[in-house]
CSV table of C-alpha atoms in Angstrom, one decimal:
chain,number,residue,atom,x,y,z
A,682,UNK,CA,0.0,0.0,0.0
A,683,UNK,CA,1.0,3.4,-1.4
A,684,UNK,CA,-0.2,6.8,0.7
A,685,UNK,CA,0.1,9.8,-1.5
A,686,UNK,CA,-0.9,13.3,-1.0
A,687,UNK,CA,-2.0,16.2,-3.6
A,688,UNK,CA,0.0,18.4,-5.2
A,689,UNK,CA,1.8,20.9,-2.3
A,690,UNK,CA,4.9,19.6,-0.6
A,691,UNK,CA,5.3,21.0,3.0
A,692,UNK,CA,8.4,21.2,5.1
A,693,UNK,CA,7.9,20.9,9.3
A,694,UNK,CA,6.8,25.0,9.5
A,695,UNK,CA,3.7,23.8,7.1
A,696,UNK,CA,5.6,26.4,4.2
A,697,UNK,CA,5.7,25.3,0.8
A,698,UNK,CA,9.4,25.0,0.0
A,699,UNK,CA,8.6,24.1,-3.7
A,700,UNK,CA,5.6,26.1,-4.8
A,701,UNK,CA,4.6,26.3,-8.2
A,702,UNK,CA,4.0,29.4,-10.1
A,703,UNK,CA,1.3,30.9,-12.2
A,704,UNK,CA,-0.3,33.7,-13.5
A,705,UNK,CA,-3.8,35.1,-14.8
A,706,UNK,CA,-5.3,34.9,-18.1
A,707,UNK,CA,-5.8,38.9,-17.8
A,708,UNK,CA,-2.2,39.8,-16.8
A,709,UNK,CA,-1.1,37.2,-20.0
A,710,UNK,CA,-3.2,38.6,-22.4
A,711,UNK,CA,-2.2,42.2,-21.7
A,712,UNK,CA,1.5,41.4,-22.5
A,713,UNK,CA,3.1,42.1,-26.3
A,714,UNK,CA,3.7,38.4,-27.8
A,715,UNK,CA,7.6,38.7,-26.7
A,716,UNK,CA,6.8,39.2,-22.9
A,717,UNK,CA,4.0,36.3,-22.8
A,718,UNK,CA,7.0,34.3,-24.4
A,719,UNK,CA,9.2,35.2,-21.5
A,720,UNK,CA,6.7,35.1,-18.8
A,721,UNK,CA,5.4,31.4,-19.5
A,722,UNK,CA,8.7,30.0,-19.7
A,723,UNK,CA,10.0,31.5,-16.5
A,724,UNK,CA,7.4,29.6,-14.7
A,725,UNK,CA,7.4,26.7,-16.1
A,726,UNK,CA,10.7,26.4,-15.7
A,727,UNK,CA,10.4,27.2,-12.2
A,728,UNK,CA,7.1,24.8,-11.5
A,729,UNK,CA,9.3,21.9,-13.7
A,730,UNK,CA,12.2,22.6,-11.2
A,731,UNK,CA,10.5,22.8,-8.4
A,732,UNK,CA,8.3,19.4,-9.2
A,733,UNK,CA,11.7,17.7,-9.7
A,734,UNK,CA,12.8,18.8,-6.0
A,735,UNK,CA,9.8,17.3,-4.8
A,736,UNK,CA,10.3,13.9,-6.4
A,737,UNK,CA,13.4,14.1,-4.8
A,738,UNK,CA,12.4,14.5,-1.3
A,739,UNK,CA,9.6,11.4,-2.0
A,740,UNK,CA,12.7,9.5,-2.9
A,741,UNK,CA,13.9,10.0,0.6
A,742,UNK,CA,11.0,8.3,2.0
A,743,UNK,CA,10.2,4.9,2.7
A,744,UNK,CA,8.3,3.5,-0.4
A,745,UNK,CA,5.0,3.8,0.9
A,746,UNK,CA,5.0,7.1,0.6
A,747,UNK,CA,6.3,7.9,-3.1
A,748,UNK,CA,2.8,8.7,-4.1
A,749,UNK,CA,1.7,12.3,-5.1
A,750,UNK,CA,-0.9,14.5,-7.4
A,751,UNK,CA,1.2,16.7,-9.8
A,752,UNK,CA,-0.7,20.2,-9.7
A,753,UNK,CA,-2.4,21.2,-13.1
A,754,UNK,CA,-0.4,24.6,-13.0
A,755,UNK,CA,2.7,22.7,-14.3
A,756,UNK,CA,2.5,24.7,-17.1
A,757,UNK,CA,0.2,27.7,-16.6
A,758,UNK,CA,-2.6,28.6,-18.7
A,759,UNK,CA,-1.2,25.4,-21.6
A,760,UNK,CA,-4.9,25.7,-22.7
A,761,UNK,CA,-5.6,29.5,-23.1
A,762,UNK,CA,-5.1,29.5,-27.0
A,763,UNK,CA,-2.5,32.3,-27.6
A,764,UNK,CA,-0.3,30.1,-25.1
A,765,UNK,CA,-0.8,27.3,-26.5
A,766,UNK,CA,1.1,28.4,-29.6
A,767,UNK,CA,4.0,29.8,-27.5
A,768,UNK,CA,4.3,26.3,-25.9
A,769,UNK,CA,4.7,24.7,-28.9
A,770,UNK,CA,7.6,27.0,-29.2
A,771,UNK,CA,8.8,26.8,-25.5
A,772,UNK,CA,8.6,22.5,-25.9
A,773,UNK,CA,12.3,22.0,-26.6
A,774,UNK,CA,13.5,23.7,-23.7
A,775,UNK,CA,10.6,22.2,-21.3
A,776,UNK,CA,10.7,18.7,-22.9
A,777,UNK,CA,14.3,17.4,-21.0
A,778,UNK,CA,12.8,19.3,-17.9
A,779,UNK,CA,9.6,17.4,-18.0
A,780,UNK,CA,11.6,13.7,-19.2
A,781,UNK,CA,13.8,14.3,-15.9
A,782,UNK,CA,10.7,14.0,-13.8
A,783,UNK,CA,9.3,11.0,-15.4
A,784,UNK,CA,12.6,9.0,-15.6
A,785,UNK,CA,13.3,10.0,-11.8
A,786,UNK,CA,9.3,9.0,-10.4
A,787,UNK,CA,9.8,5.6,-12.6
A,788,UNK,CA,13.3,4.8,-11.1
A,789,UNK,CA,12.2,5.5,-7.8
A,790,UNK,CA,9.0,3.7,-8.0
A,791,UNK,CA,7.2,7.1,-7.0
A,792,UNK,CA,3.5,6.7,-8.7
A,793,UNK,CA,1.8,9.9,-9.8
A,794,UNK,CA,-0.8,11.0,-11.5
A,795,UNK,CA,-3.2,14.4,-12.3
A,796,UNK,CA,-6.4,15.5,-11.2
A,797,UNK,CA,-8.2,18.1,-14.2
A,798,UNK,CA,-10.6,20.6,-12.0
A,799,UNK,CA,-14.3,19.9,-12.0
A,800,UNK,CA,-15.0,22.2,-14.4
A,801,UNK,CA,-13.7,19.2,-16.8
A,802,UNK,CA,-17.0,17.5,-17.7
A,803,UNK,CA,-17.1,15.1,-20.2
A,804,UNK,CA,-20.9,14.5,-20.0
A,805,UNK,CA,-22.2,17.7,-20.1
A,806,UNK,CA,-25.0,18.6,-22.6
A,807,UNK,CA,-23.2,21.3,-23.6
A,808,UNK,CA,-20.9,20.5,-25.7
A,809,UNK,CA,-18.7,23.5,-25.8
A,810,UNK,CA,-18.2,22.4,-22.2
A,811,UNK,CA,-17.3,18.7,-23.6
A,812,UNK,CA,-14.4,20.4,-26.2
A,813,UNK,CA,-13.1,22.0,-23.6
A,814,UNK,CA,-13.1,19.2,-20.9
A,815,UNK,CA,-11.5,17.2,-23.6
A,816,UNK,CA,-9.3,20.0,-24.4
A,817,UNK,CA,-8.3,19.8,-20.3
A,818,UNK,CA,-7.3,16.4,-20.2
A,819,UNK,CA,-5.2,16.0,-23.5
A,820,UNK,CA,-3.2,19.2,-21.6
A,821,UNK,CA,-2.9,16.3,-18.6
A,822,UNK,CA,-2.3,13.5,-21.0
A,823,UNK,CA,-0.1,15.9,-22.7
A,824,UNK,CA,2.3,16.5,-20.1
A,825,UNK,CA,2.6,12.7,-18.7
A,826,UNK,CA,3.2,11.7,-22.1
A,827,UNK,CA,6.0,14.1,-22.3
A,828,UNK,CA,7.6,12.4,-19.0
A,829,UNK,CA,7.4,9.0,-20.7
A,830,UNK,CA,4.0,7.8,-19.5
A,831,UNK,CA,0.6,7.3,-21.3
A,832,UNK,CA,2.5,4.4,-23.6
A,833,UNK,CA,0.5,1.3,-21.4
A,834,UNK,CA,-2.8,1.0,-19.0
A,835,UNK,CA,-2.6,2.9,-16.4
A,836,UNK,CA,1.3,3.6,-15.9
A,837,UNK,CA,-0.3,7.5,-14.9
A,838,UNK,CA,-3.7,8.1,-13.5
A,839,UNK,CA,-5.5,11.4,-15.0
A,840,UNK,CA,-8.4,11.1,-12.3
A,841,UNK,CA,-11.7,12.6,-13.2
A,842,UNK,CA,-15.7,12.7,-12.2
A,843,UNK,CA,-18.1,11.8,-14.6
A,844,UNK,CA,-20.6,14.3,-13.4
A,845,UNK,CA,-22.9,15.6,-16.4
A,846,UNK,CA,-26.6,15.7,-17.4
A,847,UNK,CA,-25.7,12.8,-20.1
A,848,UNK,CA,-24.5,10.6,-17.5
A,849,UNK,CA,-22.6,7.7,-19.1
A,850,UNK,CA,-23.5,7.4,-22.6
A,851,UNK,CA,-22.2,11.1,-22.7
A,852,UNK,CA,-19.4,10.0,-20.8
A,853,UNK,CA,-18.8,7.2,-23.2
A,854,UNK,CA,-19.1,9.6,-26.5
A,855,UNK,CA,-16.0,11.9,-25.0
A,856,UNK,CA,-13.9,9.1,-23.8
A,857,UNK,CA,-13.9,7.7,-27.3
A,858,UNK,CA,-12.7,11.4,-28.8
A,859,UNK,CA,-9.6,11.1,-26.4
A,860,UNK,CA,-6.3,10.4,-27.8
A,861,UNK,CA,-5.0,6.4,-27.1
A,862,UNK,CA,-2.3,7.9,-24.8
A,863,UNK,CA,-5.2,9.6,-22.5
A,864,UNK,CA,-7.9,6.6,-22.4
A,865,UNK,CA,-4.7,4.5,-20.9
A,866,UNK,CA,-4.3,7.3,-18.4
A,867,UNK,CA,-8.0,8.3,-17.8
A,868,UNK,CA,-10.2,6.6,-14.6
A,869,UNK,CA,-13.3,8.5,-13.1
A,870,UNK,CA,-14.5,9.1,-9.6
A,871,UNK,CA,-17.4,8.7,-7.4
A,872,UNK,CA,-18.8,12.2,-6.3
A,873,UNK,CA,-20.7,13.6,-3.3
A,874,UNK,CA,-23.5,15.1,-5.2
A,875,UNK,CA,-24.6,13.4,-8.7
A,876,UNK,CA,-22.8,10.3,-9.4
A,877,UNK,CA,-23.0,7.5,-7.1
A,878,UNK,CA,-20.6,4.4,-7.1
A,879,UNK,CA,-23.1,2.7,-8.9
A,880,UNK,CA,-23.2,5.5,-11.8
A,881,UNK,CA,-19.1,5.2,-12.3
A,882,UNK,CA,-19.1,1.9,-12.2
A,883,UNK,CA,-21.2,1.7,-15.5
A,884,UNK,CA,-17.9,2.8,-17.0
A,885,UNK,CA,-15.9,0.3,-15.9
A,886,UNK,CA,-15.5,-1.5,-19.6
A,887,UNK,CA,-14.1,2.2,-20.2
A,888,UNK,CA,-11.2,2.7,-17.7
A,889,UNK,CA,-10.6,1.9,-14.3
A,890,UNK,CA,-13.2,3.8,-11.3
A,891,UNK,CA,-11.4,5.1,-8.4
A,892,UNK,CA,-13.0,4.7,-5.0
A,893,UNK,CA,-14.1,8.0,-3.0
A,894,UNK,CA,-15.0,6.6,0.3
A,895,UNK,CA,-15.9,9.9,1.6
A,896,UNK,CA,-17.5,11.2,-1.2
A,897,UNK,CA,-19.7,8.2,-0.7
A,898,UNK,CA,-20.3,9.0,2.7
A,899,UNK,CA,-21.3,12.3,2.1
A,900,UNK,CA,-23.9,11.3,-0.5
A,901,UNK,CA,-25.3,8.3,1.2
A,902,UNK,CA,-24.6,8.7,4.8
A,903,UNK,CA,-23.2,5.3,4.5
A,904,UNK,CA,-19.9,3.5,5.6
A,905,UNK,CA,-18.6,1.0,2.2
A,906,UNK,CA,-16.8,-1.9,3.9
A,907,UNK,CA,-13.7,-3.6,2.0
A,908,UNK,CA,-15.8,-6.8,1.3
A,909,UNK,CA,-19.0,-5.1,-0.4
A,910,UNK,CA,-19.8,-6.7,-3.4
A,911,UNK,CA,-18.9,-3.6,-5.6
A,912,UNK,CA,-15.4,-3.6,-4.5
A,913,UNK,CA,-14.4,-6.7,-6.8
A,914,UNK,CA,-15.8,-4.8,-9.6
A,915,UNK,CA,-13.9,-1.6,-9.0
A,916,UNK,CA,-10.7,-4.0,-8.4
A,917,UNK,CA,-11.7,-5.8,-11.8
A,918,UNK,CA,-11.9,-2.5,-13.8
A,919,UNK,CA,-7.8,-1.2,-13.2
A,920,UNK,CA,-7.2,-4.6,-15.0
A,921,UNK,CA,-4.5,-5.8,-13.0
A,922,UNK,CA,-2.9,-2.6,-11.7
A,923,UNK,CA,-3.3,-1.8,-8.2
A,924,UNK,CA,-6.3,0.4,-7.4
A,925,UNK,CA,-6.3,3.5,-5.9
A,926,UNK,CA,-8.7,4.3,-3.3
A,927,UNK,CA,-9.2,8.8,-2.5
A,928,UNK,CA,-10.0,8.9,1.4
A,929,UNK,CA,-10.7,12.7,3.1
A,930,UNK,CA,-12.7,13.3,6.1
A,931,UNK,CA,-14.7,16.0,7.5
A,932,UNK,CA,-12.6,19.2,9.0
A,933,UNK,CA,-12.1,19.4,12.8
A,934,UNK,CA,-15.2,20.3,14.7
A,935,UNK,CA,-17.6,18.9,12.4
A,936,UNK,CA,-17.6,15.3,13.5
A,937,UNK,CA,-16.2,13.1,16.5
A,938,UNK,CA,-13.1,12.1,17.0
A,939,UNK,CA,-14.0,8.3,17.3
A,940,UNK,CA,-16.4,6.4,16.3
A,941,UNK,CA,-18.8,6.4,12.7
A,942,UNK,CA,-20.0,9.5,12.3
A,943,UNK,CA,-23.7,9.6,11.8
A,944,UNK,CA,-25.1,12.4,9.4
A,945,UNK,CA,-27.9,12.2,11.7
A,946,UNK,CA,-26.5,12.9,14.5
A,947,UNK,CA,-24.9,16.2,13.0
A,948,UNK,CA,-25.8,19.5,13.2
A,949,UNK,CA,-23.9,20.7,10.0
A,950,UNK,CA,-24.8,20.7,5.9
A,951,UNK,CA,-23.9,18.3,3.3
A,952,UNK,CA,-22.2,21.3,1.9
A,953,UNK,CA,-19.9,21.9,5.0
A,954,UNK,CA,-19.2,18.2,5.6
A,955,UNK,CA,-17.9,18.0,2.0
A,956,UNK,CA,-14.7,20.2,3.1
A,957,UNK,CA,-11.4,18.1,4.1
A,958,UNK,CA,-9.8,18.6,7.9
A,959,UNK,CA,-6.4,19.3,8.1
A,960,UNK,CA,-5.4,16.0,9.6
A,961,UNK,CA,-7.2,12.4,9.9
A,962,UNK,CA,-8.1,13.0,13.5
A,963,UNK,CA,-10.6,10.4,13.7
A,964,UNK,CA,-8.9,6.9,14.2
A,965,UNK,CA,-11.4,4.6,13.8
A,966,UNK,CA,-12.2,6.4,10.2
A,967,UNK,CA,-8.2,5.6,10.0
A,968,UNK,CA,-9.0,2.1,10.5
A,969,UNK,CA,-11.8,2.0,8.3
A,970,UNK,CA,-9.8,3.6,4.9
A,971,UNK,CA,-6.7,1.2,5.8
A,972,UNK,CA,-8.7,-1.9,5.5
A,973,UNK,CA,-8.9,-1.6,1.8
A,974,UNK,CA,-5.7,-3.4,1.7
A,975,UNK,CA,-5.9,-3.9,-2.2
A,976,UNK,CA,-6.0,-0.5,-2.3
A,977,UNK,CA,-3.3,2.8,-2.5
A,978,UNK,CA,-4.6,5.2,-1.0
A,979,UNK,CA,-4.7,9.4,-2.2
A,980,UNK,CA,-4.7,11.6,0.9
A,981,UNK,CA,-7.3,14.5,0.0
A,982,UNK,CA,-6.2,16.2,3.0
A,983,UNK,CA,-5.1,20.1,3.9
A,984,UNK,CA,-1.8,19.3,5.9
A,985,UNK,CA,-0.4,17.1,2.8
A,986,UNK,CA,2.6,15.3,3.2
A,987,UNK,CA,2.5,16.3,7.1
A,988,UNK,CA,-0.6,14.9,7.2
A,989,UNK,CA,0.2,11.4,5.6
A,990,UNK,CA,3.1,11.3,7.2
A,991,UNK,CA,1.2,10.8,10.6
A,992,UNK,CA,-1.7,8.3,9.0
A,993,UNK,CA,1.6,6.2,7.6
A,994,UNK,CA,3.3,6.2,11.3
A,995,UNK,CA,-0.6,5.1,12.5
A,996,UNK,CA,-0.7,2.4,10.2
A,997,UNK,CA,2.8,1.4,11.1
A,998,UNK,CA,2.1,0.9,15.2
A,999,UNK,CA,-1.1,-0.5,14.2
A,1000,UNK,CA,0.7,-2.8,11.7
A,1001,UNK,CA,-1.9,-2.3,9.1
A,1002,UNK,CA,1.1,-1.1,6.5
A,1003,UNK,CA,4.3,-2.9,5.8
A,1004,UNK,CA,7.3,-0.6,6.3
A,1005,UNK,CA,10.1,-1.1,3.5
């Protein structure tokens, strides 16, 4: 088992040591066409540089931990169609920046992957939405492919939701307009509002469904145990690749710190309990998300790597993760 984190790397003060950098459309567009040149390739150079330093401090840690969500601002605004062109330009200079990254994750056994925003939706009715969302995870697929990935099943996850008023046949229709290199990279996610485990798993034939146990929670009210008869068919969809599992919990305040919380029992929104806490508080939710031993788990939590950190020394004196 694998227990990642998303995106920001934090050092023992909670600062960023490594933060990426990026800019607004506005400011991009009001630059001449030399100066948008110069601006994009200052940060990504920087974010490229600075994602490489955090591979390297993964590389330091024990093996469960070489897991991690590469921010979409690796290269800012890739999409916005006047930088588009300049990164076409910009690619020789990025490309050995962006192969360096790929080759060091791969030889240190570190597995990444994205996450597009949830403005990505591939089965919405609209369908200037749908170009775009497509548009959004080729720029994922893109970059991956450009550190050596997208080339078999699921050697990068590009993690979606398959939220949209088509539902899967929509779904289905945009998945089949994405390049090979992105449907071996592609895998959708439960939500807490609209799709249910049930509705991703319809794409299962598609690409592989990644487990949101809170997301589940906060739809249903309802605990999924590691033996429910769904979970086979989840395992069955990554096609031999180990599945990963996203596990978040409620912030601080909102819900005990023992015990199953009951929706019930609370005095606080669906809305509110959607938010993450900054740590995993709550040890017998602990216990719960580390009995999907099949699973890797993503840590959608606001601490990060200080946060898993903690869960991985949990699981270690509990003995529910094997330390390598």
């Amino acid at each position: 088992m694998k227990l990642g984190f998303a995106c920001k790397f934090l050092d023992a003060q909670a600062k960023q040591p490594f933060p990426f950098k990026t800019t607004t459309r506005t400011r991009f567009l009001s630059l001449d066409r030399a100066a948008q040149a110069s601006l994009l390739s200052q940060l990504a150079t920087l974010n490229l540089e600075n994602q490489f330093r955090m591979l390297e401090q993964l590389a330091s840690l024990p093996d469960a931990l070489r897991m991690m969500r590469i921010g979409s601002d690796l290269l800012p605004l890739y999409t916005v169609p006047e930088a588009t062109v300049i990164y076409a330009e910009l690619m020789p200079d990025l490309l050995p920046l962006l192969a360096r990254c790929g080759e060091f994750a791969r030889t240190n056994n570190i597995r990444l992957s994205f996450h597009p925003g949830q403005y990505s939706v591939l089965a919405s009715d609209n369908e200037g939405v749908v170009d775009r969302a497509i548009e959004d995870v080729e720029y994922h697929a893109s970059c991956a492919v450009a550190m050596g990935y997208g080339r078999q099943f699921q050697d990068f996850k590009i993690n979606i939701h398959m939220n949209g008023k088509r539902g899967i046949e929509g779904f289905r229709a945009a998945f089949l307009r994405l390049s090979p290199e992105a449907r071996n990279m592609l895998t959708v996610e439960n939500d807490e509002i609209s799709c249910s485990i049930d509705d991703v798993l319809q794409a299962r034939d598609l690409c592989p469904v990644v487990l949101d146990i809170h997301h589940h929670w906060v739809k249903e009210n309802h605990y999924i145990q590691a033996d429910d008869a769904r979970i086979p068919l989840i395992i069955e969809s990554w096609r031999g690749v180990r599945p990963v599992l996203h596990y978040s919990i409620a912030q601080e305040g909102l819900i005990p710190e023992e015990g199953f919380p009951d929706q019930h029992d609370l005095t606080v929104s669906k809305s509110k309990l959607r938010a993450h806490a900054d740590y995993y508080f709550n040890q017998t939710l602990n216990d719960w998300a580390l009995s999907f031993q099949d699973f890797d788990i993503m840590c959608e939590v606001k601490m990060k790597n200080l946060a898993v950190e903690r869960l991985y020394q949990y699981a270690l004196d509990r003995q529910l993760i094997t330390e390598k």
